[in-house]
GROMACS .gro file of N, CA and C in nm:
model
  246
    1VAL      N    1  20.979  -8.968  14.072
    1VAL     CA    2  21.022  -9.002  14.206
    1VAL      C    3  20.988  -8.885  14.298
    2VAL      N    4  20.914  -8.915  14.402
    2VAL     CA    5  20.874  -8.815  14.500
    2VAL      C    6  20.970  -8.814  14.618
    3ALA      N    7  21.011  -8.935  14.662
    3ALA     CA    8  21.101  -8.944  14.777
    3ALA      C    9  21.175  -9.078  14.773
    4ARG      N   10  21.294  -9.079  14.837
    4ARG     CA   11  21.372  -9.202  14.848
    4ARG      C   12  21.398  -9.232  14.994
    5ASN      N   13  21.412  -9.361  15.026
    5ASN     CA   14  21.444  -9.406  15.162
    5ASN      C   15  21.349  -9.345  15.265
    6VAL      N   16  21.221  -9.371  15.245
    6VAL     CA   17  21.117  -9.314  15.329
    6VAL      C   18  21.093  -9.405  15.449
    7GLU      N   19  21.113  -9.352  15.569
    7GLU     CA   20  21.090  -9.428  15.691
    7GLU      C   21  20.946  -9.410  15.734
    8VAL      N   22  20.881  -9.523  15.762
    8VAL     CA   23  20.746  -9.525  15.816
    8VAL      C   24  20.744  -9.622  15.932
    9GLU      N   25  20.637  -9.621  16.007
    9GLU     CA   26  20.628  -9.712  16.121
    9GLU      C   27  20.642  -9.857  16.073
   10GLY      N   28  20.743  -9.924  16.123
   10GLY     CA   29  20.763 -10.064  16.087
   10GLY      C   30  20.865 -10.088  15.978
   11GLY      N   31  20.925  -9.984  15.922
   11GLY     CA   32  21.026 -10.007  15.821
   11GLY      C   33  21.054  -9.888  15.733
   12GLU      N   34  21.110  -9.917  15.617
   12GLU     CA   35  21.149  -9.814  15.522
   12GLU      C   36  21.118  -9.863  15.382
   13VAL      N   37  21.071  -9.772  15.298
   13VAL     CA   38  21.051  -9.806  15.156
   13VAL      C   39  21.159  -9.736  15.075
   14ASP      N   40  21.201  -9.800  14.968
   14ASP     CA   41  21.311  -9.748  14.887
   14ASP      C   42  21.272  -9.621  14.812
   15ILE      N   43  21.158  -9.626  14.744
   15ILE     CA   44  21.117  -9.513  14.660
   15ILE      C   45  20.965  -9.495  14.669
   16VAL      N   46  20.922  -9.370  14.676
   16VAL     CA   47  20.782  -9.335  14.656
   16VAL      C   48  20.778  -9.253  14.529
   17ALA      N   49  20.692  -9.293  14.437
   17ALA     CA   50  20.684  -9.225  14.306
   17ALA      C   51  20.538  -9.207  14.268
   18THR      N   52  20.518  -9.135  14.160
   18THR     CA   53  20.384  -9.121  14.105
   18THR      C   54  20.385  -9.166  13.960
   19ASP      N   55  20.270  -9.217  13.919
   19ASP     CA   56  20.246  -9.257  13.781
   19ASP      C   57  20.110  -9.199  13.745
   20GLY      N   58  20.110  -9.082  13.686
   20GLY     CA   59  19.984  -9.011  13.665
   20GLY      C   60  19.930  -8.968  13.801
   21ARG      N   61  19.812  -9.015  13.834
   21ARG     CA   62  19.751  -8.981  13.964
   21ARG      C   63  19.774  -9.090  14.069
   22SER      N   64  19.845  -9.194  14.034
   22SER     CA   65  19.868  -9.306  14.126
   22SER      C   66  19.996  -9.287  14.206
   23ARG      N   67  19.990  -9.324  14.334
   23ARG     CA   68  20.109  -9.324  14.419
   23ARG      C   69  20.164  -9.466  14.419
   24ILE      N   70  20.294  -9.478  14.400
   24ILE     CA   71  20.358  -9.609  14.388
   24ILE      C   72  20.473  -9.618  14.487
   25VAL      N   73  20.481  -9.733  14.554
   25VAL     CA   74  20.599  -9.767  14.633
   25VAL      C   75  20.683  -9.859  14.546
   26VAL      N   76  20.811  -9.828  14.535
   26VAL     CA   77  20.902  -9.909  14.453
   26VAL      C   78  21.007  -9.971  14.544
   27GLU      N   79  21.013 -10.103  14.545
   27GLU     CA   80  21.115 -10.177  14.618
   27GLU      C   81  21.227 -10.210  14.521
   28VAL      N   82  21.350 -10.184  14.559
   28VAL     CA   83  21.465 -10.211  14.473
   28VAL      C   84  21.546 -10.325  14.533
   29ARG      N   85  21.570 -10.427  14.455
   29ARG     CA   86  21.652 -10.542  14.495
   29ARG      C   87  21.770 -10.547  14.401
   30THR      N   88  21.890 -10.540  14.456
   30THR     CA   89  22.012 -10.539  14.375
   30THR      C   90  22.102 -10.653  14.416
   31ILE      N   91  22.162 -10.718  14.317
   31ILE     CA   92  22.257 -10.825  14.344
   31ILE      C   93  22.379 -10.803  14.254
   32THR      N   94  22.495 -10.832  14.307
   32THR     CA   95  22.619 -10.818  14.232
   32THR      C   96  22.667 -10.956  14.191
   33GLY      N   97  22.703 -10.971  14.067
   33GLY     CA   98  22.755 -11.099  14.021
   33GLY      C   99  22.645 -11.198  13.990
   34GLU      N  100  22.666 -11.321  14.033
   34GLU     CA  101  22.572 -11.430  14.004
   34GLU      C  102  22.451 -11.422  14.095
   35GLY      N  103  22.342 -11.482  14.050
   35GLY     CA  104  22.222 -11.488  14.130
   35GLY      C  105  22.108 -11.411  14.065
   36GLU      N  106  21.996 -11.417  14.129
   36GLU     CA  107  21.874 -11.357  14.076
   36GLU      C  108  21.817 -11.260  14.180
   37PRO      N  109  21.812 -11.131  14.151
   37PRO     CA  110  21.762 -11.036  14.249
   37PRO      C  111  21.616 -11.060  14.288
   38LEU      N  112  21.538 -11.118  14.199
   38LEU     CA  113  21.399 -11.148  14.233
   38LEU      C  114  21.388 -11.251  14.345
   39ASP      N  115  21.490 -11.336  14.360
   39ASP     CA  116  21.489 -11.435  14.468
   39ASP      C  117  21.497 -11.369  14.605
   40ALA      N  118  21.545 -11.246  14.612
   40ALA     CA  119  21.556 -11.174  14.739
   40ALA      C  120  21.423 -11.107  14.778
   41TYR      N  121  21.322 -11.126  14.696
   41TYR     CA  122  21.190 -11.066  14.722
   41TYR      C  123  21.088 -11.177  14.736
   42GLY      N  124  21.091 -11.241  14.850
   42GLY     CA  125  21.000 -11.351  14.877
   42GLY      C  126  20.871 -11.304  14.943
   43PRO      N  127  20.789 -11.398  14.985
   43PRO     CA  128  20.658 -11.365  15.044
   43PRO      C  129  20.667 -11.280  15.170
   44VAL      N  130  20.766 -11.303  15.254
   44VAL     CA  131  20.778 -11.225  15.378
   44VAL      C  132  20.809 -11.079  15.344
   45LYS      N  133  20.903 -11.057  15.252
   45LYS     CA  134  20.938 -10.921  15.212
   45LYS      C  135  20.821 -10.855  15.141
   46ALA      N  136  20.751 -10.929  15.056
   46ALA     CA  137  20.636 -10.874  14.984
   46ALA      C  138  20.528 -10.831  15.082
   47ASP      N  139  20.503 -10.910  15.185
   47ASP     CA  140  20.403 -10.874  15.286
   47ASP      C  141  20.443 -10.747  15.359
   48LYS      N  142  20.571 -10.737  15.396
   48LYS     CA  143  20.618 -10.619  15.468
   48LYS      C  144  20.606 -10.494  15.381
   49VAL      N  145  20.652 -10.503  15.257
   49VAL     CA  146  20.645 -10.387  15.168
   49VAL      C  147  20.499 -10.350  15.142
   50GLY      N  148  20.414 -10.449  15.127
   50GLY     CA  149  20.271 -10.422  15.108
   50GLY      C  150  20.211 -10.349  15.227
   51ARG      N  151  20.249 -10.390  15.347
   51ARG     CA  152  20.200 -10.325  15.469
   51ARG      C  153  20.247 -10.179  15.474
   52LEU      N  154  20.375 -10.157  15.443
   52LEU     CA  155  20.428 -10.021  15.442
   52LEU      C  156  20.360  -9.936  15.335
   53ALA      N  157  20.331  -9.996  15.221
   53ALA     CA  158  20.263  -9.924  15.113
   53ALA      C  159  20.122  -9.882  15.155
   54ARG      N  160  20.053  -9.968  15.231
   54ARG     CA  161  19.921  -9.931  15.279
   54ARG      C  162  19.928  -9.813  15.375
   55ILE      N  163  20.031  -9.811  15.460
   55ILE     CA  164  20.050  -9.698  15.551
   55ILE      C  165  20.068  -9.569  15.472
   56LEU      N  166  20.141  -9.577  15.362
   56LEU     CA  167  20.165  -9.460  15.277
   56LEU      C  168  20.052  -9.433  15.178
   57ARG      N  169  19.948  -9.516  15.183
   57ARG     CA  170  19.833  -9.504  15.095
   57ARG      C  171  19.871  -9.512  14.947
   58ALA      N  172  19.964  -9.603  14.919
   58ALA     CA  173  20.007  -9.624  14.780
   58ALA      C  174  19.902  -9.705  14.707
   59ASP      N  175  19.891  -9.680  14.578
   59ASP     CA  176  19.796  -9.753  14.494
   59ASP      C  177  19.852  -9.887  14.447
   60ARG      N  178  19.985  -9.896  14.441
   60ARG     CA  179  20.046 -10.024  14.403
   60ARG      C  180  20.191 -10.027  14.449
   61VAL      N  181  20.247 -10.149  14.443
   61VAL     CA  182  20.388 -10.171  14.474
   61VAL      C  183  20.454 -10.228  14.349
   62ASP      N  184  20.563 -10.167  14.308
   62ASP     CA  185  20.643 -10.218  14.198
   62ASP      C  186  20.777 -10.265  14.252
   63LEU      N  187  20.839 -10.352  14.178
   63LEU     CA  188  20.971 -10.405  14.215
   63LEU      C  189  21.068 -10.377  14.102
   64VAL      N  190  21.183 -10.322  14.137
   64VAL     CA  191  21.291 -10.306  14.040
   64VAL      C  192  21.402 -10.402  14.081
   65ALA      N  193  21.433 -10.496  13.994
   65ALA     CA  194  21.537 -10.596  14.019
   65ALA      C  195  21.659 -10.560  13.935
   66VAL      N  196  21.773 -10.544  14.002
   66VAL     CA  197  21.894 -10.503  13.934
   66VAL      C  198  22.003 -10.607  13.957
   67ARG      N  199  22.064 -10.653  13.848
   67ARG     CA  200  22.180 -10.741  13.858
   67ARG      C  201  22.298 -10.666  13.799
   68LEU      N  202  22.399 -10.643  13.883
   68LEU     CA  203  22.519 -10.572  13.839
   68LEU      C  204  22.625 -10.674  13.800
   69GLY      N  205  22.658 -10.677  13.672
   69GLY     CA  206  22.762 -10.767  13.623
   69GLY      C  207  22.894 -10.693  13.609
   70ARG      N  208  22.993 -10.764  13.563
   70ARG     CA  209  23.125 -10.702  13.546
   70ARG      C  210  23.125 -10.591  13.443
   71GLU      N  211  23.049 -10.612  13.336
   71GLU     CA  212  23.053 -10.515  13.227
   71GLU      C  213  22.919 -10.451  13.197
   72ALA      N  214  22.814 -10.499  13.259
   72ALA     CA  215  22.682 -10.444  13.229
   72ALA      C  216  22.589 -10.465  13.348
   73ALA      N  217  22.481 -10.391  13.347
   73ALA     CA  218  22.376 -10.407  13.448
   73ALA      C  219  22.248 -10.449  13.378
   74GLU      N  220  22.174 -10.536  13.444
   74GLU     CA  221  22.045 -10.581  13.391
   74GLU      C  222  21.938 -10.532  13.488
   75LEU      N  223  21.835 -10.470  13.435
   75LEU     CA  224  21.729 -10.415  13.517
   75LEU      C  225  21.596 -10.470  13.472
   76ARG      N  226  21.513 -10.510  13.568
   76ARG     CA  227  21.376 -10.554  13.538
   76ARG      C  228  21.280 -10.481  13.628
   77TRP      N  229  21.172 -10.432  13.571
   77TRP     CA  230  21.069 -10.359  13.645
   77TRP      C  231  20.944 -10.447  13.648
   78VAL      N  232  20.898 -10.480  13.767
   78VAL     CA  233  20.779 -10.565  13.783
   78VAL      C  234  20.669 -10.479  13.843
   79ARG      N  235  20.566 -10.453  13.766
   79ARG     CA  236  20.452 -10.374  13.815
   79ARG      C  237  20.361 -10.461  13.900
   80GLY      N  238  20.311 -10.406  14.009
   80GLY     CA  239  20.217 -10.478  14.093
   80GLY      C  240  20.278 -10.597  14.163
   81ALA      N  241  20.396 -10.580  14.220
   81ALA     CA  242  20.470 -10.692  14.281
   81ALA      C  243  20.414 -10.735  14.416
   82ALA      N  244  20.335 -10.654  14.482
   82ALA     CA  245  20.280 -10.692  14.613
   82ALA      C  246  20.134 -10.658  14.618
   0.00000   0.00000   0.00000
């Protein structure tokens, strides 16, 4: 992780990270209780995050989907989400 909550023209990205020599923008979607965090990452959000990633010259966009349950958390990492 290089930076969190990075503001750029037109919005904010959750995380900027590196993977070897690649720069990655990571969007985090979290939901509490029932539901699917991936549902909160539709085409409009993907386009916006992709645009912000291009401004930051990121090589790819990943998505981290987190569901917080009463007793456990479920996490999914989606590489190349936008």
